[in-house]
Amino acid sequence: METGGASTPPPSRELPRIRRLEESVVNRIAAGEVIQRPVSAVKELVENSLDAGATSINVIVKDGGLKLIQVSDDGHGIRYEDLPILCERHTTSKLSTFEDLQSIRTMGFRGEALASITYVAHVTVTTITKGQLHGYRTSYRDGAMEQEPKACAAVKGTQIMVENLFYNMAARRKMMQNNSQDDHAKIVDLLSRFAIHYEGLSISCRKHGAARPDVHTVAASSKVESIRGVYGPSVAQSLIKVEVSYNDPSSAIFEMNGLISDSSYVAKKTTMVLFINDRLVDCSALKRVIEVVYAATLPKASKPFVYMAIKLPPEHVDVNVHPTKREVSLLNQEVILGQIQSAIEGKLRNCNEAMTFEEQTVGPSASPLVAANTRDYPSPLCVGSKLQKTPVQKMVRTDSSVPAGRLHAYMQAKPITDSENMTSLTALRSSVRQRRNPKETADLTSIQELVKEIESNCHSGLLDIVTHCTYVGMADDVYALLQHNTQLYLANVINLSKELMYQQTLRRFAHFNAIQLSEKAPLLDLLLLALKEEDLDMEETDDSLSLRIAEMNTEILKQKAEMLEEYFCIHIDEDGNLCRLPVILDQYTPDMDRVPEFVLTLGNDVDWDNEKSCLQTISAALGNFYALHPPLLPNPVGDGLRYYSERKSVDSSGGSNHRAAKGKDVVMEDKIDHELLLEAETAWAQREWSIQHILFPSMRLFLKPPTSMATNGTFVQVASLEKLYKIFERC
Ligand code: ADP
Ligand code: MG
């Protein structure tokens, strides 16, 4: 393996060398992704404390967390024997096999957090386990323990001190130094959220040296009490309780308990405190659904305050869609969202009616706490604003920060339960459509033409298959097995996803959300990388030619940056770095290993002179980039496994310092590169998950299969069950 070795001649002046990054640099980048800001480190540490059974957690923060984050808990502590490997990557006490991932209940499980933090900060751990007379203290750097743990006095539990965060990432540190107020506020906000959800937990957070904490809740105060303490009385007074308990094994099983604001609460921004299986997460689809209900039901169309706790079987939540485990996807998401939506709609409507009839009974609002303790909130609490009968479509906010295209997904996916819902939905839908065609969106006629072409080129037979098929599973790396009525088909997932992404790019044109890259990627390097990959097959490589091509393409893309940003949310900064990419399907990020190839396609294959073909080629390039290609690491199932053992035997001569300490026979018995293998397994499992839970549901809603797919091998009919049954009957 090449690691920027000394044996190669020094690079010529004009040619920047592409080198494999040193492992510690790679780790630092990965750490930067998991630990984006100080608040991400706090979240990981607090979750570890909760996993350790803590009932009291105290946090001290200096300079918004950049100088110091100290989290002390009274949990079960860390065993002395575990201290040496505590901060290695993929060390966790919570997971040992891949199958465990399916049933994991704790918050952390990837064993990445502490390791990540040690790559970007100095970490000191003090801990004591039950029954010990004294504790131990030691420190870590770059994934390794720095010295033998020293005995020390300690109180129950663990204290983790993180100092000088991002000390080795100058740019990030500089950027953050001006933001320490903001970071502190984010940390306080995070801890407040935990405080609300965990009633049995006492939690506090203060600035280093400050006498008074910024958050302090005591164990056993009620949720409404905590909300009052943290978000103020006006929020607490406006709360309505919502509950859903749904148990239909054929569609979804879940329980939801929530406290949501009524019409008396006014805010510009939604506050959403969401815990799924006791884990603080985001679910943008759910947030959107709730905002739409508020917009459609309440006259004032204020953004809501929502606290919500959802419990569902752990195997129904996918927390791996996001590097920080923050954004989750749910199995049968549409059903769950639909149920929650109707529940909230019902509550808000009741609340509206109550206002018209009980306007005079303002009295009891003085004692919201009493209400908080009853099973359901009495309606007088909702008194506060007059009800005007406004047609639903007028209540929809025309706020352009909520791109209408995104509503689409849930609108169509949601099972409609009653006729009332139906009317409000139809109204919403039409207003959504109106908003989808305002001037700034699609008045480029070429985009409209391209979208029309998709419609007119759609194959009705295939459309029927795509919208009504059942996904059976992956037959190999490329083909999925589908059942449609009594027919079985093999469908090429790469072709399908490429087309879907292309079509969605055109539909979301100029209305994308952004995926922010954790590190800017210089176009020149990306292009050189891509050219090098291409050249691998060729006999001779001309480095200076590659460099010229790369420079030329960088220049072109820099010139087109404004247009790429405005229409496609592909952000390239003045220095020629790629910084942002568009969200084409919600909750889906493309395989970043394919960025170089994508950038090269943009540079080489786009026809910049003709508007229509320019937009089309860019969309096609995005389609290809975002398609669900097989991961670049070989599939570790079956023969592919060999790849991982061979690599290891090449590597083992140099590396694995950590293990060497334990004994010389260890290296021998362990020939598989487990880290790489785990990475491959995760990548493949994640892809399969995305195919089932993102690709197929989205295809059902959005894909208009082009006629060419009927003949180009995208769909292959493999069997007709009728015929099979007949055969079986004969047997
Ligand atoms: P994960 O939480 O994914 O397992 P982490 O890197 O966050 O990975 O933590 C690694 C391990 O360190 C945990 O599995 C746990 O055994 C131990 N650990 C971390 N923090 C604490 C704590 N506050 N109390 C007890 N054990 C802890
Ligand atoms: Mg953890």
CSV table of N, CA and C and ligand atoms in Angstrom, one decimal, residues 44-53 71 73 75-79 82 85-88 90-95 106-116 127 157-160 325, ligand 1:
chain,number,residue,atom,x,y,z
A,44,GLU,N,-22.9,13.0,22.3
A,44,GLU,CA,-22.3,11.6,22.4
A,44,GLU,C,-22.0,11.3,23.8
A,45,LEU,N,-21.4,12.3,24.5
A,45,LEU,CA,-20.9,12.0,25.9
A,45,LEU,C,-22.2,11.8,26.8
A,46,VAL,N,-23.2,12.6,26.6
A,46,VAL,CA,-24.4,12.5,27.5
A,46,VAL,C,-25.1,11.2,27.2
A,47,GLU,N,-25.1,10.8,25.9
A,47,GLU,CA,-25.7,9.5,25.6
A,47,GLU,C,-25.0,8.3,26.2
A,48,ASN,N,-23.7,8.4,26.2
A,48,ASN,CA,-22.9,7.4,26.8
A,48,ASN,C,-23.2,7.3,28.3
A,49,SER,N,-23.4,8.5,29.0
A,49,SER,CA,-23.7,8.5,30.4
A,49,SER,C,-25.1,7.9,30.6
A,50,LEU,N,-26.0,8.2,29.7
A,50,LEU,CA,-27.4,7.6,29.9
A,50,LEU,C,-27.3,6.1,29.6
A,51,ASP,N,-26.5,5.7,28.7
A,51,ASP,CA,-26.3,4.2,28.4
A,51,ASP,C,-25.7,3.6,29.7
A,52,ALA,N,-24.9,4.3,30.4
A,52,ALA,CA,-24.3,3.7,31.6
A,52,ALA,C,-25.2,3.8,32.8
A,53,GLY,N,-26.5,4.2,32.6
A,53,GLY,CA,-27.5,4.2,33.7
A,53,GLY,C,-27.4,5.3,34.6
A,71,VAL,N,-18.1,16.2,31.1
A,71,VAL,CA,-19.4,15.6,31.4
A,71,VAL,C,-19.1,14.6,32.6
A,73,ASP,N,-20.9,11.8,35.3
A,73,ASP,CA,-22.2,11.1,35.5
A,73,ASP,C,-22.0,10.2,36.7
A,75,GLY,N,-23.0,7.0,36.5
A,75,GLY,CA,-23.3,5.7,35.9
A,75,GLY,C,-22.4,4.6,36.4
A,76,HIS,N,-22.4,3.4,35.7
A,76,HIS,CA,-21.7,2.3,36.2
A,76,HIS,C,-20.2,2.3,36.1
A,77,GLY,N,-19.7,3.3,35.4
A,77,GLY,CA,-18.3,3.4,35.3
A,77,GLY,C,-17.7,2.5,34.2
A,78,ILE,N,-16.4,2.6,34.1
A,78,ILE,CA,-15.7,1.8,33.0
A,78,ILE,C,-14.7,0.9,33.7
A,79,ARG,N,-14.6,-0.4,33.3
A,79,ARG,CA,-13.7,-1.3,34.0
A,79,ARG,C,-12.2,-1.0,33.7
A,82,ASP,N,-10.8,-2.3,30.5
A,82,ASP,CA,-11.3,-1.7,29.3
A,82,ASP,C,-10.7,-0.4,28.9
A,85,ILE,N,-8.4,0.1,25.6
A,85,ILE,CA,-9.0,0.1,24.2
A,85,ILE,C,-10.2,1.0,24.1
A,86,LEU,N,-10.5,1.8,25.2
A,86,LEU,CA,-11.8,2.6,25.2
A,86,LEU,C,-11.9,3.5,24.0
A,87,CYS,N,-10.9,4.1,23.5
A,87,CYS,CA,-11.0,5.1,22.5
A,87,CYS,C,-10.5,4.6,21.1
A,88,GLU,N,-10.4,3.3,20.9
A,88,GLU,CA,-10.1,2.8,19.6
A,88,GLU,C,-11.4,2.8,18.8
A,90,HIS,N,-14.4,1.5,16.7
A,90,HIS,CA,-15.2,0.3,16.8
A,90,HIS,C,-15.0,-0.5,18.0
A,91,THR,N,-14.7,0.2,19.1
A,91,THR,CA,-14.8,-0.6,20.4
A,91,THR,C,-16.0,-0.1,21.1
A,92,THR,N,-16.8,-1.0,21.4
A,92,THR,CA,-18.1,-0.7,22.0
A,92,THR,C,-18.4,-1.9,22.9
A,93,SER,N,-19.1,-1.6,24.0
A,93,SER,CA,-19.5,-2.7,24.9
A,93,SER,C,-20.9,-3.1,24.5
A,94,LYS,N,-21.5,-2.5,23.4
A,94,LYS,CA,-22.9,-2.7,23.2
A,94,LYS,C,-23.2,-3.5,22.0
A,95,LEU,N,-22.3,-4.0,21.3
A,95,LEU,CA,-22.5,-4.6,20.0
A,95,LEU,C,-21.4,-5.5,19.7
A,106,THR,N,-29.5,0.5,23.0
A,106,THR,CA,-28.8,1.7,23.6
A,106,THR,C,-28.6,2.8,22.6
A,107,MET,N,-28.2,3.9,23.0
A,107,MET,CA,-28.0,5.0,22.1
A,107,MET,C,-26.8,4.9,21.2
A,108,GLY,N,-25.7,4.5,21.8
A,108,GLY,CA,-24.6,4.4,21.0
A,108,GLY,C,-24.4,3.0,20.6
A,109,PHE,N,-23.7,2.6,19.6
A,109,PHE,CA,-23.4,1.3,19.3
A,109,PHE,C,-22.3,1.1,18.3
A,110,ARG,N,-21.9,2.3,17.7
A,110,ARG,CA,-20.9,2.1,16.7
A,110,ARG,C,-19.5,2.2,17.2
A,111,GLY,N,-19.4,2.5,18.5
A,111,GLY,CA,-18.1,2.6,19.1
A,111,GLY,C,-17.2,3.6,18.4
A,112,GLU,N,-17.8,4.7,17.9
A,112,GLU,CA,-17.0,5.6,17.1
A,112,GLU,C,-16.8,6.9,17.8
A,113,ALA,N,-17.8,7.2,18.7
A,113,ALA,CA,-17.8,8.6,19.3
A,113,ALA,C,-16.5,8.9,20.0
A,114,LEU,N,-16.2,8.2,21.0
A,114,LEU,CA,-15.0,8.5,21.8
A,114,LEU,C,-13.8,8.5,21.0
A,115,ALA,N,-13.6,7.5,20.1
A,115,ALA,CA,-12.5,7.5,19.2
A,115,ALA,C,-12.4,8.8,18.4
A,116,SER,N,-13.5,9.1,17.8
A,116,SER,CA,-13.6,10.3,16.9
A,116,SER,C,-13.1,11.5,17.7
A,127,THR,N,-12.7,7.5,36.1
A,127,THR,CA,-13.8,6.6,36.3
A,127,THR,C,-13.7,5.7,37.5
A,157,GLY,N,-19.1,6.8,39.2
A,157,GLY,CA,-19.4,7.1,37.8
A,157,GLY,C,-18.1,7.5,37.0
A,158,THR,N,-18.4,8.3,36.0
A,158,THR,CA,-17.4,8.6,35.0
A,158,THR,C,-17.3,10.1,34.8
A,159,GLN,N,-16.1,10.6,34.6
A,159,GLN,CA,-16.0,12.0,34.2
A,159,GLN,C,-15.2,12.1,32.9
A,160,ILE,N,-15.7,12.6,31.9
A,160,ILE,CA,-14.9,12.7,30.7
A,160,ILE,C,-14.7,14.2,30.3
A,325,LYS,N,-26.0,9.8,13.4
A,325,LYS,CA,-27.2,9.0,13.9
A,325,LYS,C,-28.3,10.0,14.3
B,1,ADP,P1,-20.6,3.4,21.8
B,1,ADP,O1,-21.4,4.3,22.7
B,1,ADP,O2,-21.1,3.5,20.3
B,1,ADP,O3,-20.5,2.1,22.3
B,1,ADP,P2,-18.5,5.2,22.3
B,1,ADP,O4,-17.2,5.5,21.6
B,1,ADP,O5,-19.4,6.3,22.6
B,1,ADP,O6,-19.2,4.0,21.6
B,1,ADP,O7,-18.1,4.6,23.7
B,1,ADP,C1,-17.3,3.4,23.8
B,1,ADP,C2,-17.5,2.6,25.0
B,1,ADP,O8,-17.0,3.3,26.1
B,1,ADP,C3,-19.0,2.3,25.3
B,1,ADP,O9,-19.5,1.2,24.7
B,1,ADP,C4,-18.9,2.1,26.8
B,1,ADP,O10,-18.7,0.8,27.2
B,1,ADP,C5,-17.8,3.0,27.3
B,1,ADP,N1,-18.2,4.3,27.9
B,1,ADP,C6,-18.2,5.5,27.3
B,1,ADP,N2,-18.6,6.5,28.1
B,1,ADP,C7,-19.0,5.9,29.2
B,1,ADP,C8,-19.6,6.3,30.5
B,1,ADP,N3,-19.9,7.6,30.7
B,1,ADP,N4,-19.8,5.4,31.4
B,1,ADP,C9,-19.5,4.1,31.2
B,1,ADP,N5,-19.0,3.6,30.1
B,1,ADP,C10,-18.7,4.5,29.1
